[in-house]
Amino acid sequence: MSLRDSISGTSLRSLMGARLTRRSMLVRAGALGAGMALAAPLLAACGGDDDDDAPTATSAPAAPTATTGGAAEPTATTGGAAEPTATTGSVAQATPTIAPPPPTPTPGGATAEVGGTWRLVLGQEPDTLDAHKTGAYVSGVVHRYIGDTLIHKSPQGEILPALAESYEVTEDGLTWTFILKDGIKFHDGAVCDANAVKACYDRALDPEIKSAVTIGQLGPIESITALDDKTIEFKHTTSNAVFFDNMAHPVCSVLNAEAAAAAGDAYGRNPVLTGPWKFVSWEAGVEIVMERNPDYAWSPQYAGHEGPPYIQDLIIKIFPETATAVTALEAGEVDQIEINQADIQRIKDTGKYETIEFFRPGATFMEFNVSRPPFDDINIRKAFNHIFDREAILDAALEGYGRLLYSVLPQSIWGWWPGSVDYAYKMDHDKALEYFAASGWTKEGDKIVKDGQQFKCTFTTISGNQAQSNGSQVIQAQLRSFGIEMEIKTTDFTTVISDLKAGNYEVSYIGYAYASPDIVFIWFHSSNIGTGLTLSQNNSPELDALIDESRSNPDLDRRLELYMEIQKWITDNAIHVPLYEASTTYGLQPRIAGHLVHPDGHLHLLDAYITDL
Amino acid sequence: MGRFILKRVVLVIPVLIGVTLLTFMMVHLVPGDPIVVMLGDRATAENVERLRREFGFDRPLYVQYLDYVWSALQGDLGSSIRTRQPVLDEVLRVFPSTLKLTAAAVLVATVVGVSAGMLAATAKHRIVDFLTMALVLVGISTPTFFSSLLLILLFSLKLDLLPVAAGSGIKPLILPSVALAAPAAAVLARVTRSSLLEELRKDYVRTAYAKGLKDRTVMTVHVLKNALIPVVTIIGLQVGGLMAGAVIVESVFARPGIGRFAVTSINARDLPAIQGIALVAALIYVTVNLLVDILYGFIDPRIKYR
């Protein structure tokens, strides 16, 4: 964990600690925000104090002894994800609280100038650019360029004020108050004050809008009140610790509710927000054009410079075929693509493009259906966890572009338990046979049998997914050499999800892409069996209690501990075989500088500029 | 003729009702839920149930269907669940692009296919005939996806003559329309060749030659007109194939269009959009074939409509 993370982590903990009164919390918050830039070097010098309560990787309870033998596990890098820290601060400060990332060195030492066009490729077209009606990742990417949220995750993973200049939360975690920056305007020139923000979130709560994700992000809202022009208050009926993470999500971007009401259905194709680029046009299936917002004076705290962005025009090109996208990059028709695995090495070898490899938060597993045979038997699930050479699966599925997964949370999500590297099951066939034997299965010849029948199972996989196609064949081969016959059943994504939700499967190849540890609620809470995504059908009051507390307890230390316990519980009960985290590789034309990858996976362009103007 | 057309137009109505019923049933028989697709990793039970209620998916299926048909009869095809836009707007937004692509492909397929067929027929059993038929075999057997990528590699990347992706003007239309037209051109070449050869064996051709007419006159004035009747039918039927091929070509060449819209809508289980696309596709297919039937009358006056 970096020093900066420790500082911010301590700040929030002291802000949220039960020892403080509401008033003293406010005073501290203000002082902290104002003094942070100056205090950082000082705190660096006396960092020892910080370390005592910082939820660092090492602060987790010692991991139980790892299971014996097996292939050597690679060391996982720790501190992959920054803690979702909170600070208060003021953008009026000349110096941003968080130092900007160092600009990418440019050939020829170009300096930042306004102008140019950057053409980036998305593989899917956004469904709608109405933040309240979308749940699509690609729509979120566009919102990162045209919109702003009240608080925002920085490229370093810290959650910092964005449209809000500061905020406060009551000790009981029920009331969150945000103070807006001055002079914020929507792209149509309308003022974005507390009333406009209230109107935006009131719209999301309106059943007529049929909000996709935003309403869920807001949580158990009791009331939203504009206390004055700059102050907006959210009251919850129950303590909502994940509200903080949730409000930084692009579906919570502040939109102009009046413009939305006037446009009706058409608003989704004519969004009006406050972001650094303005929406210009959307040609269906071809491109979305955005232009620089020259009035942008409310850049988030972490931005490397104040004021509008440098790049004049941003164009999002829609290329459903990755092969075509690569060709378009090579033909110079586009500037930024996600490179197909098969082409990564070739593109790197040309030496003509900048490539950036990163981990988009997410994870892939072999998920067991614990509600029906054969995987309702914990011994069988544990045995399976000891069978696989996961490195071989990783190599086959991702051609090396990824890393091993050790628990339900990947290293790229805050809350990941570093102890899980040792705690995870290791390949150990003797151990696997012991677990099989405990359930009456024995190895006869080259087969695992019981009552004369070989152990068989069906593996549900998703069609059109090359990684799954390659990975499942290696999994099948490894099981076969162990003595298990596994049939691979492949259908389209929507059908697979439907089957999995209904518990109509034995074991499946599945994963998620999610940036918050609250994925454990979506993926494992019993309330999400059937209609939600608790695909394992696991119903455990003990696990539910841990998850419920992780969602309601605002104490970050306690939450981190809870996530550790949840990961341990899931490993102990062998709900799945963790497989891998896939990396993504961007290929860029080498005519940009000042850019970096945001933890959510999009390219952060606010400080970027074109070098060949 | 007028009565014939009227009868055919009236027949379109049960066809369209059949199409909506079949699509409705198919979408509901296939597993998958538009709400889950929409919510992705945020599909908590609470969110799913709320949206199912708000979109009216908790109502009995027959109620949903009748509601849809009733609205459709009033000209309202509903709103897409995925994009939340009126389906008609969505279809009309992308339709011109597909129409342009399909029309260009029909043109390429007809010109290339018929010319190749004529060339092969006139050079029957000679080297030109064999070469043309070999090319036809390649055209029919090469998957559109593969030929599209080959065309891009050659003409966009290696020769730098044409753009990879969609844009304005004729240039971006060339590669996709050639890729889309290839299988249809191959089929047309074969049909033209066999049809011409059959006609050439007929008595009136011998008579024409006996009267001292030249090869070219016999071919263009007499034979071609008769030989083209089955070719016109095949062109009509190929329109369906071309629209299906557009699904792939539009994706590879990153072109907007009804094919791509269909794929996205099916993956999202976006019922109103799928219904809308099926209706439009059916309407186009029926209309084109009606036009072909009417064309017959002009090409061959022996054909009478009742």
PDB file of N, CA and C in Angstrom, chain A residues 264-329:
ATOM      1  N   GLY A 264     -37.742  13.683 -23.493  1.00  0.00           N
ATOM      2  CA  GLY A 264     -38.485  12.423 -23.410  1.00  0.00           C
ATOM      3  C   GLY A 264     -37.589  11.253 -23.803  1.00  0.00           C
ATOM      4  N   ASP A 265     -38.151  10.341 -24.614  1.00  0.00           N
ATOM      5  CA  ASP A 265     -37.395   9.151 -25.039  1.00  0.00           C
ATOM      6  C   ASP A 265     -36.101   9.524 -25.756  1.00  0.00           C
ATOM      7  N   ALA A 266     -36.118  10.663 -26.444  1.00  0.00           N
ATOM      8  CA  ALA A 266     -34.967  11.051 -27.264  1.00  0.00           C
ATOM      9  C   ALA A 266     -33.760  11.446 -26.416  1.00  0.00           C
ATOM     10  N   TYR A 267     -33.966  11.623 -25.089  1.00  0.00           N
ATOM     11  CA  TYR A 267     -32.848  12.077 -24.259  1.00  0.00           C
ATOM     12  C   TYR A 267     -31.667  11.101 -24.314  1.00  0.00           C
ATOM     13  N   GLY A 268     -31.967   9.818 -24.392  1.00  0.00           N
ATOM     14  CA  GLY A 268     -30.915   8.795 -24.412  1.00  0.00           C
ATOM     15  C   GLY A 268     -29.938   8.954 -25.566  1.00  0.00           C
ATOM     16  N   ARG A 269     -30.345   9.695 -26.581  1.00  0.00           N
ATOM     17  CA  ARG A 269     -29.442   9.943 -27.705  1.00  0.00           C
ATOM     18  C   ARG A 269     -29.019  11.409 -27.771  1.00  0.00           C
ATOM     19  N   ASN A 270     -29.437  12.189 -26.776  1.00  0.00           N
ATOM     20  CA  ASN A 270     -29.040  13.608 -26.697  1.00  0.00           C
ATOM     21  C   ASN A 270     -28.743  13.981 -25.256  1.00  0.00           C
ATOM     22  N   PRO A 271     -27.771  13.344 -24.634  1.00  0.00           N
ATOM     23  CA  PRO A 271     -27.557  13.563 -23.201  1.00  0.00           C
ATOM     24  C   PRO A 271     -27.010  14.954 -22.888  1.00  0.00           C
ATOM     25  N   VAL A 272     -27.437  15.491 -21.749  1.00  0.00           N
ATOM     26  CA  VAL A 272     -26.946  16.794 -21.304  1.00  0.00           C
ATOM     27  C   VAL A 272     -26.382  16.623 -19.899  1.00  0.00           C
ATOM     28  N   LEU A 273     -25.058  16.711 -19.805  1.00  0.00           N
ATOM     29  CA  LEU A 273     -24.414  16.511 -18.507  1.00  0.00           C
ATOM     30  C   LEU A 273     -23.438  17.657 -18.233  1.00  0.00           C
ATOM     31  N   THR A 274     -22.408  17.374 -17.440  1.00  0.00           N
ATOM     32  CA  THR A 274     -21.504  18.463 -17.036  1.00  0.00           C
ATOM     33  C   THR A 274     -20.041  18.176 -17.374  1.00  0.00           C
ATOM     34  N   GLY A 275     -19.773  17.080 -18.068  1.00  0.00           N
ATOM     35  CA  GLY A 275     -18.404  16.572 -18.190  1.00  0.00           C
ATOM     36  C   GLY A 275     -17.454  17.389 -19.044  1.00  0.00           C
ATOM     37  N   PRO A 276     -16.190  16.935 -19.099  1.00  0.00           N
ATOM     38  CA  PRO A 276     -15.146  17.676 -19.816  1.00  0.00           C
ATOM     39  C   PRO A 276     -15.351  17.722 -21.334  1.00  0.00           C
ATOM     40  N   TRP A 277     -16.102  16.750 -21.871  1.00  0.00           N
ATOM     41  CA  TRP A 277     -16.446  16.812 -23.283  1.00  0.00           C
ATOM     42  C   TRP A 277     -17.965  16.870 -23.417  1.00  0.00           C
ATOM     43  N   LYS A 278     -18.420  17.596 -24.459  1.00  0.00           N
ATOM     44  CA  LYS A 278     -19.863  17.698 -24.696  1.00  0.00           C
ATOM     45  C   LYS A 278     -20.266  16.671 -25.740  1.00  0.00           C
ATOM     46  N   PHE A 279     -21.447  16.134 -25.558  1.00  0.00           N
ATOM     47  CA  PHE A 279     -21.980  15.238 -26.577  1.00  0.00           C
ATOM     48  C   PHE A 279     -22.332  16.062 -27.817  1.00  0.00           C
ATOM     49  N   VAL A 280     -21.919  15.576 -28.996  1.00  0.00           N
ATOM     50  CA  VAL A 280     -22.246  16.287 -30.237  1.00  0.00           C
ATOM     51  C   VAL A 280     -23.226  15.486 -31.091  1.00  0.00           C
ATOM     52  N   SER A 281     -22.858  14.246 -31.398  1.00  0.00           N
ATOM     53  CA  SER A 281     -23.755  13.460 -32.254  1.00  0.00           C
ATOM     54  C   SER A 281     -23.516  11.970 -32.046  1.00  0.00           C
ATOM     55  N   TRP A 282     -24.472  11.205 -32.506  1.00  0.00           N
ATOM     56  CA  TRP A 282     -24.387   9.746 -32.393  1.00  0.00           C
ATOM     57  C   TRP A 282     -24.958   9.164 -33.673  1.00  0.00           C
ATOM     58  N   GLU A 283     -24.087   8.658 -34.523  1.00  0.00           N
ATOM     59  CA  GLU A 283     -24.563   7.996 -35.734  1.00  0.00           C
ATOM     60  C   GLU A 283     -24.671   6.508 -35.421  1.00  0.00           C
ATOM     61  N   ALA A 284     -25.892   6.010 -35.447  1.00  0.00           N
ATOM     62  CA  ALA A 284     -26.154   4.637 -35.004  1.00  0.00           C
ATOM     63  C   ALA A 284     -25.205   3.641 -35.663  1.00  0.00           C
ATOM     64  N   GLY A 285     -24.572   2.819 -34.827  1.00  0.00           N
ATOM     65  CA  GLY A 285     -23.716   1.749 -35.334  1.00  0.00           C
ATOM     66  C   GLY A 285     -22.379   2.225 -35.845  1.00  0.00           C
ATOM     67  N   VAL A 286     -22.138   3.523 -35.888  1.00  0.00           N
ATOM     68  CA  VAL A 286     -20.884   4.018 -36.467  1.00  0.00           C
ATOM     69  C   VAL A 286     -20.028   4.741 -35.429  1.00  0.00           C
ATOM     70  N   GLU A 287     -20.545   5.836 -34.889  1.00  0.00           N
ATOM     71  CA  GLU A 287     -19.689   6.612 -33.991  1.00  0.00           C
ATOM     72  C   GLU A 287     -20.490   7.547 -33.091  1.00  0.00           C
ATOM     73  N   ILE A 288     -19.838   7.925 -31.996  1.00  0.00           N
ATOM     74  CA  ILE A 288     -20.371   8.949 -31.095  1.00  0.00           C
ATOM     75  C   ILE A 288     -19.319  10.054 -31.050  1.00  0.00           C
ATOM     76  N   VAL A 289     -19.736  11.267 -31.366  1.00  0.00           N
ATOM     77  CA  VAL A 289     -18.783  12.370 -31.432  1.00  0.00           C
ATOM     78  C   VAL A 289     -18.974  13.289 -30.223  1.00  0.00           C
ATOM     79  N   MET A 290     -17.838  13.658 -29.617  1.00  0.00           N
ATOM     80  CA  MET A 290     -17.872  14.583 -28.474  1.00  0.00           C
ATOM     81  C   MET A 290     -16.880  15.700 -28.726  1.00  0.00           C
ATOM     82  N   GLU A 291     -17.182  16.889 -28.209  1.00  0.00           N
ATOM     83  CA  GLU A 291     -16.209  17.985 -28.359  1.00  0.00           C
ATOM     84  C   GLU A 291     -15.874  18.561 -26.992  1.00  0.00           C
ATOM     85  N   ARG A 292     -14.712  19.171 -26.924  1.00  0.00           N
ATOM     86  CA  ARG A 292     -14.190  19.746 -25.695  1.00  0.00           C
ATOM     87  C   ARG A 292     -15.168  20.775 -25.125  1.00  0.00           C
ATOM     88  N   ASN A 293     -15.386  20.705 -23.809  1.00  0.00           N
ATOM     89  CA  ASN A 293     -16.249  21.671 -23.136  1.00  0.00           C
ATOM     90  C   ASN A 293     -15.365  22.827 -22.661  1.00  0.00           C
ATOM     91  N   PRO A 294     -15.356  23.961 -23.371  1.00  0.00           N
ATOM     92  CA  PRO A 294     -14.404  25.035 -23.027  1.00  0.00           C
ATOM     93  C   PRO A 294     -14.699  25.682 -21.674  1.00  0.00           C
ATOM     94  N   ASP A 295     -15.933  25.464 -21.160  1.00  0.00           N
ATOM     95  CA  ASP A 295     -16.310  26.083 -19.878  1.00  0.00           C
ATOM     96  C   ASP A 295     -15.989  25.196 -18.677  1.00  0.00           C
ATOM     97  N   TYR A 296     -15.366  24.069 -18.933  1.00  0.00           N
ATOM     98  CA  TYR A 296     -15.163  23.086 -17.856  1.00  0.00           C
ATOM     99  C   TYR A 296     -14.179  23.623 -16.822  1.00  0.00           C
ATOM    100  N   ALA A 297     -14.703  24.028 -15.679  1.00  0.00           N
ATOM    101  CA  ALA A 297     -13.838  24.615 -14.655  1.00  0.00           C
ATOM    102  C   ALA A 297     -13.978  23.861 -13.337  1.00  0.00           C
ATOM    103  N   TRP A 298     -14.503  22.642 -13.370  1.00  0.00           N
ATOM    104  CA  TRP A 298     -14.753  21.898 -12.132  1.00  0.00           C
ATOM    105  C   TRP A 298     -14.122  20.502 -12.240  1.00  0.00           C
ATOM    106  N   SER A 299     -12.887  20.522 -12.759  1.00  0.00           N
ATOM    107  CA  SER A 299     -12.213  19.223 -12.929  1.00  0.00           C
ATOM    108  C   SER A 299     -12.038  18.555 -11.567  1.00  0.00           C
ATOM    109  N   PRO A 300     -12.057  17.233 -11.553  1.00  0.00           N
ATOM    110  CA  PRO A 300     -11.958  16.540 -10.275  1.00  0.00           C
ATOM    111  C   PRO A 300     -10.612  16.813  -9.594  1.00  0.00           C
ATOM    112  N   GLN A 301     -10.618  16.581  -8.310  1.00  0.00           N
ATOM    113  CA  GLN A 301      -9.471  16.909  -7.477  1.00  0.00           C
ATOM    114  C   GLN A 301      -8.174  16.268  -7.965  1.00  0.00           C
ATOM    115  N   TYR A 302      -8.280  15.103  -8.571  1.00  0.00           N
ATOM    116  CA  TYR A 302      -7.061  14.379  -8.935  1.00  0.00           C
ATOM    117  C   TYR A 302      -6.502  14.793 -10.290  1.00  0.00           C
ATOM    118  N   ALA A 303      -7.231  15.667 -11.021  1.00  0.00           N
ATOM    119  CA  ALA A 303      -6.780  16.022 -12.369  1.00  0.00           C
ATOM    120  C   ALA A 303      -5.411  16.695 -12.316  1.00  0.00           C
ATOM    121  N   GLY A 304      -4.619  16.472 -13.352  1.00  0.00           N
ATOM    122  CA  GLY A 304      -3.275  17.037 -13.387  1.00  0.00           C
ATOM    123  C   GLY A 304      -3.272  18.526 -13.684  1.00  0.00           C
ATOM    124  N   HIS A 305      -4.371  19.040 -14.207  1.00  0.00           N
ATOM    125  CA  HIS A 305      -4.455  20.473 -14.453  1.00  0.00           C
ATOM    126  C   HIS A 305      -5.894  20.918 -14.233  1.00  0.00           C
ATOM    127  N   GLU A 306      -6.072  22.194 -13.984  1.00  0.00           N
ATOM    128  CA  GLU A 306      -7.430  22.702 -13.822  1.00  0.00           C
ATOM    129  C   GLU A 306      -7.945  23.163 -15.166  1.00  0.00           C
ATOM    130  N   GLY A 307      -9.247  23.206 -15.299  1.00  0.00           N
ATOM    131  CA  GLY A 307      -9.834  23.722 -16.531  1.00  0.00           C
ATOM    132  C   GLY A 307     -10.136  22.630 -17.541  1.00  0.00           C
ATOM    133  N   PRO A 308     -10.506  23.060 -18.753  1.00  0.00           N
ATOM    134  CA  PRO A 308     -10.967  22.104 -19.772  1.00  0.00           C
ATOM    135  C   PRO A 308      -9.877  21.142 -20.217  1.00  0.00           C
ATOM    136  N   PRO A 309     -10.276  20.049 -20.856  1.00  0.00           N
ATOM    137  CA  PRO A 309      -9.273  19.097 -21.352  1.00  0.00           C
ATOM    138  C   PRO A 309      -8.529  19.680 -22.555  1.00  0.00           C
ATOM    139  N   TYR A 310      -7.474  19.004 -22.989  1.00  0.00           N
ATOM    140  CA  TYR A 310      -6.700  19.492 -24.134  1.00  0.00           C
ATOM    141  C   TYR A 310      -7.254  18.979 -25.465  1.00  0.00           C
ATOM    142  N   ILE A 311      -7.702  17.729 -25.469  1.00  0.00           N
ATOM    143  CA  ILE A 311      -8.124  17.141 -26.742  1.00  0.00           C
ATOM    144  C   ILE A 311      -9.445  17.778 -27.194  1.00  0.00           C
ATOM    145  N   GLN A 312      -9.474  18.264 -28.427  1.00  0.00           N
ATOM    146  CA  GLN A 312     -10.639  18.986 -28.929  1.00  0.00           C
ATOM    147  C   GLN A 312     -11.817  18.049 -29.191  1.00  0.00           C
ATOM    148  N   ASP A 313     -11.573  17.014 -29.993  1.00  0.00           N
ATOM    149  CA  ASP A 313     -12.679  16.113 -30.354  1.00  0.00           C
ATOM    150  C   ASP A 313     -12.358  14.685 -29.947  1.00  0.00           C
ATOM    151  N   LEU A 314     -13.338  14.069 -29.319  1.00  0.00           N
ATOM    152  CA  LEU A 314     -13.228  12.650 -28.990  1.00  0.00           C
ATOM    153  C   LEU A 314     -14.265  11.939 -29.843  1.00  0.00           C
ATOM    154  N   ILE A 315     -13.824  10.915 -30.552  1.00  0.00           N
ATOM    155  CA  ILE A 315     -14.794  10.164 -31.356  1.00  0.00           C
ATOM    156  C   ILE A 315     -14.726   8.710 -30.945  1.00  0.00           C
ATOM    157  N   ILE A 316     -15.873   8.174 -30.553  1.00  0.00           N
ATOM    158  CA  ILE A 316     -15.934   6.756 -30.220  1.00  0.00           C
ATOM    159  C   ILE A 316     -16.439   6.013 -31.437  1.00  0.00           C
ATOM    160  N   LYS A 317     -15.613   5.107 -31.942  1.00  0.00           N
ATOM    161  CA  LYS A 317     -15.996   4.317 -33.115  1.00  0.00           C
ATOM    162  C   LYS A 317     -16.481   2.950 -32.623  1.00  0.00           C
ATOM    163  N   ILE A 318     -17.526   2.461 -33.259  1.00  0.00           N
ATOM    164  CA  ILE A 318     -18.077   1.171 -32.840  1.00  0.00           C
ATOM    165  C   ILE A 318     -17.597   0.088 -33.818  1.00  0.00           C
ATOM    166  N   PHE A 319     -16.788  -0.840 -33.328  1.00  0.00           N
ATOM    167  CA  PHE A 319     -16.301  -1.960 -34.148  1.00  0.00           C
ATOM    168  C   PHE A 319     -16.640  -3.272 -33.440  1.00  0.00           C
ATOM    169  N   PRO A 320     -17.672  -3.962 -33.874  1.00  0.00           N
ATOM    170  CA  PRO A 320     -18.017  -5.193 -33.179  1.00  0.00           C
ATOM    171  C   PRO A 320     -16.972  -6.295 -33.363  1.00  0.00           C
ATOM    172  N   GLU A 321     -16.246  -6.267 -34.463  1.00  0.00           N
ATOM    173  CA  GLU A 321     -15.265  -7.324 -34.717  1.00  0.00           C
ATOM    174  C   GLU A 321     -13.873  -6.869 -34.311  1.00  0.00           C
ATOM    175  N   THR A 322     -13.243  -7.626 -33.413  1.00  0.00           N
ATOM    176  CA  THR A 322     -11.914  -7.226 -32.958  1.00  0.00           C
ATOM    177  C   THR A 322     -10.897  -7.281 -34.101  1.00  0.00           C
ATOM    178  N   ALA A 323     -11.070  -8.246 -35.026  1.00  0.00           N
ATOM    179  CA  ALA A 323     -10.128  -8.363 -36.148  1.00  0.00           C
ATOM    180  C   ALA A 323     -10.165  -7.098 -37.002  1.00  0.00           C
ATOM    181  N   THR A 324     -11.356  -6.550 -37.214  1.00  0.00           N
ATOM    182  CA  THR A 324     -11.477  -5.325 -38.007  1.00  0.00           C
ATOM    183  C   THR A 324     -10.877  -4.145 -37.257  1.00  0.00           C
ATOM    184  N   ALA A 325     -11.066  -4.127 -35.941  1.00  0.00           N
ATOM    185  CA  ALA A 325     -10.535  -3.013 -35.147  1.00  0.00           C
ATOM    186  C   ALA A 325      -9.011  -2.956 -35.260  1.00  0.00           C
ATOM    187  N   VAL A 326      -8.375  -4.120 -35.188  1.00  0.00           N
ATOM    188  CA  VAL A 326      -6.909  -4.156 -35.305  1.00  0.00           C
ATOM    189  C   VAL A 326      -6.484  -3.643 -36.677  1.00  0.00           C
ATOM    190  N   THR A 327      -7.191  -4.090 -37.704  1.00  0.00           N
ATOM    191  CA  THR A 327      -6.847  -3.640 -39.061  1.00  0.00           C
ATOM    192  C   THR A 327      -7.037  -2.131 -39.173  1.00  0.00           C
ATOM    193  N   ALA A 328      -8.106  -1.631 -38.565  1.00  0.00           N
ATOM    194  CA  ALA A 328      -8.357  -0.189 -38.629  1.00  0.00           C
ATOM    195  C   ALA A 328      -7.253   0.591 -37.923  1.00  0.00           C
ATOM    196  N   LEU A 329      -6.725   0.025 -36.815  1.00  0.00           N
ATOM    197  CA  LEU A 329      -5.606   0.681 -36.121  1.00  0.00           C
ATOM    198  C   LEU A 329      -4.394   0.714 -37.054  1.00  0.00           C
TER     199      LEU A 329
END
